[in-house]
PDB file of C-alpha atoms in Angstrom:
ATOM      1  CA  MET A   1      93.746  77.022  99.721  1.00  0.00           C
ATOM      2  CA  VAL A   2      95.307  76.002  96.403  1.00  0.00           C
ATOM      3  CA  SER A   3      92.209  77.102  94.506  1.00  0.00           C
ATOM      4  CA  LEU A   4      92.239  80.422  96.373  1.00  0.00           C
ATOM      5  CA  ILE A   5      95.890  81.002  95.520  1.00  0.00           C
ATOM      6  CA  LEU A   6      95.245  80.217  91.866  1.00  0.00           C
ATOM      7  CA  LYS A   7      92.238  82.515  91.830  1.00  0.00           C
ATOM      8  CA  ARG A   8      94.147  85.420  93.388  1.00  0.00           C
ATOM      9  CA  LEU A   9      97.124  84.785  91.112  1.00  0.00           C
ATOM     10  CA  SER A  10      94.893  84.789  88.036  1.00  0.00           C
ATOM     11  CA  LEU A  11      93.309  88.049  89.166  1.00  0.00           C
ATOM     12  CA  GLY A  12      96.758  89.543  89.671  1.00  0.00           C
ATOM     13  CA  LEU A  13      97.867  88.489  86.196  1.00  0.00           C
ATOM     14  CA  VAL A  14      94.738  90.003  84.643  1.00  0.00           C
ATOM     15  CA  THR A  15      95.403  93.216  86.582  1.00  0.00           C
ATOM     16  CA  LEU A  16      98.966  93.353  85.293  1.00  0.00           C
ATOM     17  CA  TRP A  17      97.784  92.756  81.742  1.00  0.00           C
ATOM     18  CA  LEU A  18      95.279  95.605  82.017  1.00  0.00           C
ATOM     19  CA  VAL A  19      97.954  97.862  83.471  1.00  0.00           C
ATOM     20  CA  SER A  20     100.331  97.006  80.618  1.00  0.00           C
ATOM     21  CA  VAL A  21      97.614  97.839  78.069  1.00  0.00           C
ATOM     22  CA  ILE A  22      96.834 101.143  79.790  1.00  0.00           C
ATOM     23  CA  ILE A  23     100.526 102.053  79.930  1.00  0.00           C
ATOM     24  CA  PHE A  24     101.096 101.236  76.271  1.00  0.00           C
ATOM     25  CA  VAL A  25      97.947 102.994  75.068  1.00  0.00           C
ATOM     26  CA  GLY A  26      98.761 106.014  77.220  1.00  0.00           C
ATOM     27  CA  ILE A  27     102.206 106.302  75.656  1.00  0.00           C
ATOM     28  CA  GLU A  28     100.749 105.814  72.182  1.00  0.00           C
ATOM     29  CA  THR A  29      98.265 108.638  72.599  1.00  0.00           C
ATOM     30  CA  LEU A  30     100.972 111.154  73.437  1.00  0.00           C
ATOM     31  CA  PRO A  31     101.932 113.544  70.634  1.00  0.00           C
ATOM     32  CA  GLY A  32     104.857 112.155  68.663  1.00  0.00           C
ATOM     33  CA  ASP A  33     106.767 109.150  69.984  1.00  0.00           C
ATOM     34  CA  ALA A  34     109.785 108.333  72.138  1.00  0.00           C
ATOM     35  CA  CYS A  35     112.234 109.394  69.431  1.00  0.00           C
ATOM     36  CA  THR A  36     110.632 112.747  68.645  1.00  0.00           C
ATOM     37  CA  ALA A  37     110.392 113.482  72.380  1.00  0.00           C
ATOM     38  CA  TYR A  38     114.041 112.556  72.942  1.00  0.00           C
ATOM     39  CA  LEU A  39     115.592 114.139  69.845  1.00  0.00           C
ATOM     40  CA  GLU A  40     113.434 117.295  69.998  1.00  0.00           C
ATOM     41  CA  ARG A  41     114.709 119.702  67.303  1.00  0.00           C
ATOM     42  CA  ASP A  42     116.900 117.023  65.758  1.00  0.00           C
ATOM     43  CA  ALA A  43     113.909 114.701  65.209  1.00  0.00           C
ATOM     44  CA  GLN A  44     114.130 114.563  61.435  1.00  0.00           C
ATOM     45  CA  GLY A  45     115.786 112.745  58.579  1.00  0.00           C
ATOM     46  CA  GLN A  46     118.043 109.763  58.983  1.00  0.00           C
ATOM     47  CA  LEU A  47     118.650 110.389  62.688  1.00  0.00           C
ATOM     48  CA  LEU A  48     114.928 110.024  63.430  1.00  0.00           C
ATOM     49  CA  ASP A  49     114.658 106.930  61.219  1.00  0.00           C
ATOM     50  CA  ASN A  50     117.608 105.273  62.962  1.00  0.00           C
ATOM     51  CA  CYS A  51     116.131 105.962  66.388  1.00  0.00           C
ATOM     52  CA  ARG A  52     112.759 104.539  65.406  1.00  0.00           C
ATOM     53  CA  ALA A  53     114.385 101.465  63.896  1.00  0.00           C
ATOM     54  CA  ALA A  54     116.442 100.880  67.074  1.00  0.00           C
ATOM     55  CA  LEU A  55     113.332 101.083  69.260  1.00  0.00           C
ATOM     56  CA  GLY A  56     111.082  99.229  66.834  1.00  0.00           C
ATOM     57  CA  LEU A  57     108.781 102.223  66.405  1.00  0.00           C
ATOM     58  CA  ASP A  58     108.535 101.587  62.660  1.00  0.00           C
ATOM     59  CA  LYS A  59     106.322  98.534  63.338  1.00  0.00           C
ATOM     60  CA  PRO A  60     102.521  98.510  63.829  1.00  0.00           C
ATOM     61  CA  ALA A  61     101.316  99.330  67.345  1.00  0.00           C
ATOM     62  CA  ILE A  62      99.824  95.897  68.036  1.00  0.00           C
ATOM     63  CA  THR A  63     103.079  94.212  66.995  1.00  0.00           C
ATOM     64  CA  ARG A  64     105.101  96.502  69.215  1.00  0.00           C
ATOM     65  CA  TYR A  65     102.812  95.851  72.189  1.00  0.00           C
ATOM     66  CA  LEU A  66     102.995  92.081  71.802  1.00  0.00           C
ATOM     67  CA  GLU A  67     106.773  92.163  71.472  1.00  0.00           C
ATOM     68  CA  TRP A  68     107.147  94.516  74.437  1.00  0.00           C
ATOM     69  CA  ALA A  69     104.790  92.502  76.657  1.00  0.00           C
ATOM     70  CA  ALA A  70     106.439  89.188  75.731  1.00  0.00           C
ATOM     71  CA  ALA A  71     109.886  90.589  76.473  1.00  0.00           C
ATOM     72  CA  ALA A  72     108.710  92.179  79.742  1.00  0.00           C
ATOM     73  CA  VAL A  73     107.422  88.823  80.969  1.00  0.00           C
ATOM     74  CA  GLN A  74     110.964  87.508  80.525  1.00  0.00           C
ATOM     75  CA  GLY A  75     112.433  90.502  82.378  1.00  0.00           C
ATOM     76  CA  ASP A  76     113.655  92.283  79.265  1.00  0.00           C
ATOM     77  CA  PHE A  77     112.454  95.887  78.949  1.00  0.00           C
ATOM     78  CA  GLY A  78     114.504  96.683  75.876  1.00  0.00           C
ATOM     79  CA  VAL A  79     116.858  99.623  75.445  1.00  0.00           C
ATOM     80  CA  SER A  80     116.638 103.272  76.330  1.00  0.00           C
ATOM     81  CA  VAL A  81     116.051 105.969  73.741  1.00  0.00           C
ATOM     82  CA  ASP A  82     119.782 106.292  73.233  1.00  0.00           C
ATOM     83  CA  GLY A  83     119.681 102.804  71.696  1.00  0.00           C
ATOM     84  CA  GLU A  84     122.524 101.527  73.891  1.00  0.00           C
ATOM     85  CA  THR A  85     121.522 101.457  77.566  1.00  0.00           C
ATOM     86  CA  HIS A  86     119.748  98.260  78.607  1.00  0.00           C
ATOM     87  CA  ILE A  87     116.789  99.261  80.767  1.00  0.00           C
ATOM     88  CA  THR A  88     116.688  96.021  82.766  1.00  0.00           C
ATOM     89  CA  SER A  89     120.234  96.403  84.098  1.00  0.00           C
ATOM     90  CA  GLU A  90     119.698 100.053  85.006  1.00  0.00           C
ATOM     91  CA  VAL A  91     116.379  99.312  86.714  1.00  0.00           C
ATOM     92  CA  ALA A  92     117.987  96.435  88.646  1.00  0.00           C
ATOM     93  CA  LEU A  93     120.540  98.840  90.137  1.00  0.00           C
ATOM     94  CA  ARG A  94     117.861 101.272  91.217  1.00  0.00           C
ATOM     95  CA  VAL A  95     115.669  98.499  92.640  1.00  0.00           C
ATOM     96  CA  LYS A  96     118.616  97.360  94.764  1.00  0.00           C
ATOM     97  CA  ASN A  97     119.008 100.867  96.137  1.00  0.00           C
ATOM     98  CA  SER A  98     115.271 101.219  96.795  1.00  0.00           C
ATOM     99  CA  ILE A  99     115.284  97.890  98.651  1.00  0.00           C
ATOM    100  CA  LEU A 100     118.135  99.166 100.819  1.00  0.00           C
ATOM    101  CA  LEU A 101     116.197 102.322 101.649  1.00  0.00           C
ATOM    102  CA  ALA A 102     112.995 100.388 102.299  1.00  0.00           C
ATOM    103  CA  ALA A 103     114.762  97.850 104.514  1.00  0.00           C
ATOM    104  CA  GLY A 104     116.178 100.619 106.673  1.00  0.00           C
ATOM    105  CA  ALA A 105     112.756 102.228 107.114  1.00  0.00           C
ATOM    106  CA  LEU A 106     110.855  98.969 107.651  1.00  0.00           C
ATOM    107  CA  SER A 107     113.284  97.479 110.157  1.00  0.00           C
ATOM    108  CA  VAL A 108     112.705 100.422 112.486  1.00  0.00           C
ATOM    109  CA  GLY A 109     109.272 101.651 111.442  1.00  0.00           C
ATOM    110  CA  VAL A 110     107.169  98.485 111.614  1.00  0.00           C
ATOM    111  CA  PRO A 111     108.187  97.369 115.160  1.00  0.00           C
ATOM    112  CA  LEU A 112     107.946 100.949 116.420  1.00  0.00           C
ATOM    113  CA  ALA A 113     104.515 101.464 114.838  1.00  0.00           C
ATOM    114  CA  ILE A 114     103.155  98.217 116.278  1.00  0.00           C
ATOM    115  CA  PHE A 115     104.495  99.038 119.740  1.00  0.00           C
ATOM    116  CA  LEU A 116     103.064 102.559 119.733  1.00  0.00           C
ATOM    117  CA  GLY A 117      99.745 101.345 118.329  1.00  0.00           C
ATOM    118  CA  VAL A 118      99.412  98.685 121.025  1.00  0.00           C
ATOM    119  CA  VAL A 119     100.285 101.170 123.774  1.00  0.00           C
ATOM    120  CA  ALA A 120      97.788 103.731 122.443  1.00  0.00           C
ATOM    121  CA  GLY A 121      95.083 101.091 122.072  1.00  0.00           C
ATOM    122  CA  LEU A 122      95.510  99.521 125.511  1.00  0.00           C
ATOM    123  CA  TRP A 123      95.621 102.893 127.283  1.00  0.00           C
ATOM    124  CA  ARG A 124      92.886 104.546 125.251  1.00  0.00           C
ATOM    125  CA  ASP A 125      92.178 108.225 126.024  1.00  0.00           C
ATOM    126  CA  SER A 126      95.079 108.350 128.478  1.00  0.00           C
ATOM    127  CA  PHE A 127      98.189 110.499 128.157  1.00  0.00           C
ATOM    128  CA  PRO A 128     100.177 107.898 126.106  1.00  0.00           C
ATOM    129  CA  ASP A 129      97.273 107.562 123.674  1.00  0.00           C
ATOM    130  CA  LEU A 130      96.770 111.306 123.313  1.00  0.00           C
ATOM    131  CA  PHE A 131     100.481 111.936 122.870  1.00  0.00           C
ATOM    132  CA  VAL A 132     101.022 109.176 120.303  1.00  0.00           C
ATOM    133  CA  SER A 133      97.830 109.948 118.367  1.00  0.00           C
ATOM    134  CA  THR A 134      98.636 113.654 118.209  1.00  0.00           C
ATOM    135  CA  ALA A 135     102.156 112.919 116.993  1.00  0.00           C
ATOM    136  CA  ALA A 136     100.742 110.557 114.337  1.00  0.00           C
ATOM    137  CA  ILE A 137      98.297 113.165 113.042  1.00  0.00           C
ATOM    138  CA  PHE A 138     101.112 115.703 112.994  1.00  0.00           C
ATOM    139  CA  ALA A 139     103.304 113.294 110.999  1.00  0.00           C
ATOM    140  CA  MET A 140     100.540 112.490 108.503  1.00  0.00           C
ATOM    141  CA  THR A 141      99.675 116.118 107.785  1.00  0.00           C
ATOM    142  CA  ILE A 142     103.210 117.362 107.119  1.00  0.00           C
ATOM    143  CA  PRO A 143     104.339 116.813 103.510  1.00  0.00           C
ATOM    144  CA  GLU A 144     107.372 114.597 103.084  1.00  0.00           C
ATOM    145  CA  PHE A 145     109.484 117.313 101.486  1.00  0.00           C
ATOM    146  CA  VAL A 146     108.885 119.572 104.510  1.00  0.00           C
ATOM    147  CA  THR A 147     110.003 116.828 106.910  1.00  0.00           C
ATOM    148  CA  ALA A 148     113.033 116.155 104.725  1.00  0.00           C
ATOM    149  CA  THR A 149     113.956 119.841 104.594  1.00  0.00           C
ATOM    150  CA  ILE A 150     113.693 120.218 108.380  1.00  0.00           C
ATOM    151  CA  LEU A 151     115.799 117.084 108.866  1.00  0.00           C
ATOM    152  CA  VAL A 152     118.517 118.392 106.556  1.00  0.00           C
ATOM    153  CA  LEU A 153     118.461 121.799 108.249  1.00  0.00           C
ATOM    154  CA  VAL A 154     118.788 120.408 111.771  1.00  0.00           C
ATOM    155  CA  PHE A 155     120.944 117.290 111.459  1.00  0.00           C
ATOM    156  CA  ALA A 156     123.024 118.132 108.379  1.00  0.00           C
ATOM    157  CA  ILE A 157     123.512 121.902 108.505  1.00  0.00           C
ATOM    158  CA  TRP A 158     123.160 122.890 112.180  1.00  0.00           C
ATOM    159  CA  LEU A 159     124.517 119.783 113.916  1.00  0.00           C
ATOM    160  CA  GLY A 160     126.542 118.246 111.087  1.00  0.00           C
ATOM    161  CA  TRP A 161     125.690 114.696 112.176  1.00  0.00           C
ATOM    162  CA  LEU A 162     124.366 113.431 108.854  1.00  0.00           C
ATOM    163  CA  PRO A 163     125.091 114.181 105.172  1.00  0.00           C
ATOM    164  CA  ALA A 164     122.600 116.444 103.440  1.00  0.00           C
ATOM    165  CA  VAL A 165     122.394 114.549 100.142  1.00  0.00           C
ATOM    166  CA  VAL A 166     123.565 111.251  98.667  1.00  0.00           C
ATOM    167  CA  LEU A 167     126.665 111.559  96.486  1.00  0.00           C
ATOM    168  CA  THR A 168     127.373 107.828  96.084  1.00  0.00           C
ATOM    169  CA  PRO A 169     126.802 106.584  92.489  1.00  0.00           C
ATOM    170  CA  ALA A 170     123.913 104.239  91.782  1.00  0.00           C
ATOM    171  CA  ASP A 171     126.143 101.262  90.948  1.00  0.00           C
ATOM    172  CA  ALA A 172     128.055 101.388  94.250  1.00  0.00           C
ATOM    173  CA  PRO A 173     127.836  98.494  96.753  1.00  0.00           C
ATOM    174  CA  ALA A 174     125.084  98.712  99.355  1.00  0.00           C
ATOM    175  CA  LEU A 175     127.454  99.421 102.247  1.00  0.00           C
ATOM    176  CA  ASP A 176     128.797 102.508 100.470  1.00  0.00           C
ATOM    177  CA  PHE A 177     125.441 104.260 100.953  1.00  0.00           C
ATOM    178  CA  PHE A 178     125.844 104.289 104.736  1.00  0.00           C
ATOM    179  CA  PRO A 179     125.340 106.762 106.369  1.00  0.00           C
ATOM    180  CA  GLU A 180     124.088 108.783 103.386  1.00  0.00           C
ATOM    181  CA  PHE A 181     120.795 106.896 103.141  1.00  0.00           C
ATOM    182  CA  VAL A 182     119.984 107.405 106.853  1.00  0.00           C
ATOM    183  CA  PRO A 183     118.226 110.819 106.505  1.00  0.00           C
ATOM    184  CA  ALA A 184     115.943 109.545 103.734  1.00  0.00           C
ATOM    185  CA  SER A 185     115.206 106.419 105.759  1.00  0.00           C
ATOM    186  CA  ILE A 186     114.298 108.530 108.805  1.00  0.00           C
ATOM    187  CA  VAL A 187     111.804 110.584 106.796  1.00  0.00           C
ATOM    188  CA  LEU A 188     110.143 107.445 105.427  1.00  0.00           C
ATOM    189  CA  THR A 189     110.023 105.919 108.898  1.00  0.00           C
ATOM    190  CA  PHE A 190     108.410 109.078 110.281  1.00  0.00           C
ATOM    191  CA  VAL A 191     105.611 108.943 107.715  1.00  0.00           C
ATOM    192  CA  MET A 192     105.189 105.164 107.765  1.00  0.00           C
ATOM    193  CA  VAL A 193     104.902 104.828 111.549  1.00  0.00           C
ATOM    194  CA  ALA A 194     101.955 107.216 111.661  1.00  0.00           C
ATOM    195  CA  HIS A 195      99.813 105.216 109.215  1.00  0.00           C
ATOM    196  CA  ILE A 196     100.556 101.771 110.645  1.00  0.00           C
ATOM    197  CA  MET A 197     100.244 102.955 114.255  1.00  0.00           C
ATOM    198  CA  ARG A 198      96.748 104.341 113.723  1.00  0.00           C
ATOM    199  CA  MET A 199      95.566 101.091 112.148  1.00  0.00           C
ATOM    200  CA  VAL A 200      97.045  99.008 114.987  1.00  0.00           C
ATOM    201  CA  ARG A 201      95.503 101.308 117.604  1.00  0.00           C
ATOM    202  CA  SER A 202      92.023 101.052 116.090  1.00  0.00           C
ATOM    203  CA  SER A 203      92.343  97.290 115.772  1.00  0.00           C
ATOM    204  CA  VAL A 204      93.488  96.869 119.391  1.00  0.00           C
ATOM    205  CA  ILE A 205      90.586  98.974 120.690  1.00  0.00           C
ATOM    206  CA  GLU A 206      88.105  96.953 118.635  1.00  0.00           C
ATOM    207  CA  VAL A 207      89.485  93.591 119.746  1.00  0.00           C
ATOM    208  CA  MET A 208      89.689  94.566 123.432  1.00  0.00           C
ATOM    209  CA  ALA A 209      85.996  95.510 123.295  1.00  0.00           C
ATOM    210  CA  SER A 210      84.994  92.231 121.615  1.00  0.00           C
ATOM    211  CA  GLU A 211      82.908  89.537 123.263  1.00  0.00           C
ATOM    212  CA  PHE A 212      85.592  86.882 123.540  1.00  0.00           C
ATOM    213  CA  VAL A 213      87.899  89.262 125.435  1.00  0.00           C
ATOM    214  CA  GLN A 214      85.102  90.249 127.796  1.00  0.00           C
ATOM    215  CA  MET A 215      84.282  86.573 128.339  1.00  0.00           C
ATOM    216  CA  ALA A 216      87.898  85.831 129.169  1.00  0.00           C
ATOM    217  CA  GLN A 217      87.900  88.674 131.682  1.00  0.00           C
ATOM    218  CA  LEU A 218      84.751  87.336 133.327  1.00  0.00           C
ATOM    219  CA  LYS A 219      86.398  83.921 133.626  1.00  0.00           C
ATOM    220  CA  GLY A 220      89.260  85.487 135.543  1.00  0.00           C
ATOM    221  CA  VAL A 221      91.972  85.100 132.923  1.00  0.00           C
ATOM    222  CA  PRO A 222      94.895  87.403 133.791  1.00  0.00           C
ATOM    223  CA  TYR A 223      94.812  90.688 131.875  1.00  0.00           C
ATOM    224  CA  TRP A 224      98.213  90.438 130.242  1.00  0.00           C
ATOM    225  CA  ARG A 225      97.559  86.848 129.217  1.00  0.00           C
ATOM    226  CA  ILE A 226      94.416  88.038 127.459  1.00  0.00           C
ATOM    227  CA  VAL A 227      96.388  90.790 125.754  1.00  0.00           C
ATOM    228  CA  PHE A 228      99.361  88.762 124.503  1.00  0.00           C
ATOM    229  CA  ARG A 229      97.766  85.367 123.815  1.00  0.00           C
ATOM    230  CA  HIS A 230      94.321  86.337 122.573  1.00  0.00           C
ATOM    231  CA  ALA A 231      93.913  90.029 121.741  1.00  0.00           C
ATOM    232  CA  LEU A 232      97.151  90.985 119.992  1.00  0.00           C
ATOM    233  CA  PRO A 233      97.223  88.137 117.428  1.00  0.00           C
ATOM    234  CA  SER A 234      93.722  89.139 116.298  1.00  0.00           C
ATOM    235  CA  ALA A 235      94.445  92.852 116.485  1.00  0.00           C
ATOM    236  CA  LEU A 236      97.559  92.678 114.326  1.00  0.00           C
ATOM    237  CA  LEU A 237      95.885  90.867 111.418  1.00  0.00           C
ATOM    238  CA  PRO A 238      94.352  94.027 109.851  1.00  0.00           C
ATOM    239  CA  ALA A 239      97.761  95.692 110.030  1.00  0.00           C
ATOM    240  CA  ILE A 240      99.200  93.168 107.565  1.00  0.00           C
ATOM    241  CA  ASN A 241      97.504  94.826 104.584  1.00  0.00           C
ATOM    242  CA  VAL A 242      98.651  98.268 105.719  1.00  0.00           C
ATOM    243  CA  VAL A 243     102.221  97.032 106.068  1.00  0.00           C
ATOM    244  CA  ALA A 244     101.963  95.415 102.627  1.00  0.00           C
ATOM    245  CA  LEU A 245     100.836  98.660 101.024  1.00  0.00           C
ATOM    246  CA  THR A 246     103.655 100.458 102.821  1.00  0.00           C
ATOM    247  CA  VAL A 247     106.212  97.983 101.485  1.00  0.00           C
ATOM    248  CA  ALA A 248     104.874  98.400  97.957  1.00  0.00           C
ATOM    249  CA  TRP A 249     104.955 102.175  98.399  1.00  0.00           C
ATOM    250  CA  LEU A 250     108.583 102.019  99.495  1.00  0.00           C
ATOM    251  CA  LEU A 251     109.755  99.584  96.819  1.00  0.00           C
ATOM    252  CA  GLY A 252     107.791 101.404  94.154  1.00  0.00           C
ATOM    253  CA  GLY A 253     109.988 104.395  94.584  1.00  0.00           C
ATOM    254  CA  VAL A 254     109.348 107.226  96.997  1.00  0.00           C
ATOM    255  CA  VAL A 255     109.744 110.021  94.516  1.00  0.00           C
ATOM    256  CA  VAL A 256     109.735 113.120  96.728  1.00  0.00           C
ATOM    257  CA  VAL A 257     112.163 111.763  99.319  1.00  0.00           C
ATOM    258  CA  GLU A 258     114.566 110.390  96.728  1.00  0.00           C
ATOM    259  CA  VAL A 259     114.603 113.663  94.829  1.00  0.00           C
ATOM    260  CA  VAL A 260     115.182 115.779  97.946  1.00  0.00           C
ATOM    261  CA  PHE A 261     118.108 113.639  99.095  1.00  0.00           C
ATOM    262  CA  ASN A 262     119.389 112.868  95.575  1.00  0.00           C
ATOM    263  CA  TYR A 263     119.041 109.172  96.367  1.00  0.00           C
ATOM    264  CA  PRO A 264     119.596 106.976  93.265  1.00  0.00           C
ATOM    265  CA  GLY A 265     116.511 104.804  93.677  1.00  0.00           C
ATOM    266  CA  LEU A 266     113.636 103.842  91.419  1.00  0.00           C
ATOM    267  CA  GLY A 267     111.668 107.010  92.133  1.00  0.00           C
ATOM    268  CA  ARG A 268     114.579 109.243  91.182  1.00  0.00           C
ATOM    269  CA  MET A 269     115.064 107.204  88.010  1.00  0.00           C
ATOM    270  CA  MET A 270     111.430 107.821  87.102  1.00  0.00           C
ATOM    271  CA  ILE A 271     111.810 111.579  87.548  1.00  0.00           C
ATOM    272  CA  ASP A 272     114.972 111.581  85.421  1.00  0.00           C
ATOM    273  CA  ALA A 273     113.200 109.564  82.728  1.00  0.00           C
ATOM    274  CA  ILE A 274     110.304 112.035  82.677  1.00  0.00           C
ATOM    275  CA  SER A 275     112.715 114.976  82.454  1.00  0.00           C
ATOM    276  CA  ASP A 276     114.597 113.297  79.588  1.00  0.00           C
ATOM    277  CA  ARG A 277     111.346 112.142  77.941  1.00  0.00           C
ATOM    278  CA  ASN A 278     112.677 108.606  78.058  1.00  0.00           C
ATOM    279  CA  LEU A 279     109.378 106.838  77.389  1.00  0.00           C
ATOM    280  CA  PRO A 280     110.685 103.226  77.337  1.00  0.00           C
ATOM    281  CA  VAL A 281     112.094 103.687  80.845  1.00  0.00           C
ATOM    282  CA  ILE A 282     108.824 105.209  82.049  1.00  0.00           C
ATOM    283  CA  GLN A 283     106.945 102.205  80.661  1.00  0.00           C
ATOM    284  CA  ALA A 284     109.278  99.763  82.391  1.00  0.00           C
ATOM    285  CA  ILE A 285     109.189 101.450  85.811  1.00  0.00           C
ATOM    286  CA  THR A 286     105.412 101.904  85.763  1.00  0.00           C
ATOM    287  CA  LEU A 287     104.857  98.222  84.968  1.00  0.00           C
ATOM    288  CA  LEU A 288     107.363  97.179  87.621  1.00  0.00           C
ATOM    289  CA  VAL A 289     105.658  99.306  90.286  1.00  0.00           C
ATOM    290  CA  ALA A 290     102.273  97.848  89.344  1.00  0.00           C
ATOM    291  CA  ALA A 291     103.691  94.320  89.570  1.00  0.00           C
ATOM    292  CA  THR A 292     105.121  95.132  92.999  1.00  0.00           C
ATOM    293  CA  TYR A 293     101.731  96.224  94.300  1.00  0.00           C
ATOM    294  CA  VAL A 294      99.985  93.152  92.875  1.00  0.00           C
ATOM    295  CA  VAL A 295     102.501  90.647  94.273  1.00  0.00           C
ATOM    296  CA  ILE A 296     102.742  92.196  97.734  1.00  0.00           C
ATOM    297  CA  ASN A 297      98.964  92.512  98.057  1.00  0.00           C
ATOM    298  CA  LEU A 298      98.603  88.857  97.040  1.00  0.00           C
ATOM    299  CA  VAL A 299     101.102  87.801  99.704  1.00  0.00           C
ATOM    300  CA  ALA A 300      99.356  89.970 102.317  1.00  0.00           C
ATOM    301  CA  ASP A 301      95.936  88.469 101.527  1.00  0.00           C
ATOM    302  CA  LEU A 302      97.274  84.938 101.801  1.00  0.00           C
ATOM    303  CA  LEU A 303      99.039  85.699 105.084  1.00  0.00           C
ATOM    304  CA  THR A 304      95.853  87.179 106.510  1.00  0.00           C
ATOM    305  CA  ILE A 305      93.931  84.030 105.620  1.00  0.00           C
ATOM    306  CA  LEU A 306      96.607  81.694 106.986  1.00  0.00           C
ATOM    307  CA  LEU A 307      96.837  83.592 110.284  1.00  0.00           C
ATOM    308  CA  ASN A 308      93.080  84.008 110.766  1.00  0.00           C
ATOM    309  CA  PRO A 309      91.451  80.811 112.128  1.00  0.00           C
ATOM    310  CA  ARG A 310      87.933  81.946 111.150  1.00  0.00           C
ATOM    311  CA  GLN A 311      88.881  82.465 107.519  1.00  0.00           C
ATOM    312  CA  ARG A 312      90.740  79.137 107.456  1.00  0.00           C
ATOM    313  CA  SER A 313      87.637  77.362 108.733  1.00  0.00           C
ATOM    314  CA  GLN A 314      85.469  79.105 106.119  1.00  0.00           C
ATOM    315  CA  LEU A 315      87.840  77.926 103.411  1.00  0.00           C
ATOM    316  CA  GLY A 316      87.680  74.394 104.785  1.00  0.00           C
ATOM    317  CA  ARG A 317      83.867  74.393 104.544  1.00  0.00           C
ATOM    318  CA  MET A 318      84.036  75.756 101.001  1.00  0.00           C
TER     319      MET A 318
END
């Protein structure tokens, strides 16, 4: 197990290194640099030289990459193009807000998706299965901005139950975002439940048709004992990776939803950085999102191995 963890961790570190190289090279190949993009018509003379000196753009590319990568490993992403705003502190605020939004969606979405997937899988081709599966397909085909717009129209404008957009500043305490973050959380839950539910349903159907379940039925084991003690633990294992990808998707910044509801999360920060041509911030957020995916996928793989007796036994023989 230790060797497996080290192997996966090494692979994750190599992936992050490659991502950092791609990000840096991609920024380098753009016309101009961060200062010319930010200053636009004023990108000339002493003002341009001062900006480049503040961001270290007057150094060779390889030197700048090594300095940026070394600082990023320590959690320091440098300063914004204005030369004053520390990117790490600003990103930390937005990550906190994205975690709040993700926690609200996950706390409701994951249990609901598992429940609906189990119901649809156990009663395959019946009314519950047809109803839940149709609703899931409907949820997966509707774009997020359409769902968000309908939610605002119904619950914010017609009924007046929820606020239409978030007006709380990014640096406010977490409790100050309630109930403003609820509409965005509902939209994310709506989309997330559909994906996880379909995976759980397929897994439950596959496990219930497996040989060990049929053998238990022939031995006279009670149906619900087979379901809860034997089938469900095996059926829920494939859902771990789907949940992990969903968590990474949420923490990485759900751009469309955050923009529609004006939610000050990581996705909204990325859009603002692109609009302002703030290349150092774009670099930092992109690397952070990539690191989130790598770490969460590593944790999901290890959990799958620890919870799967067959994979544990294969590791023991290795």
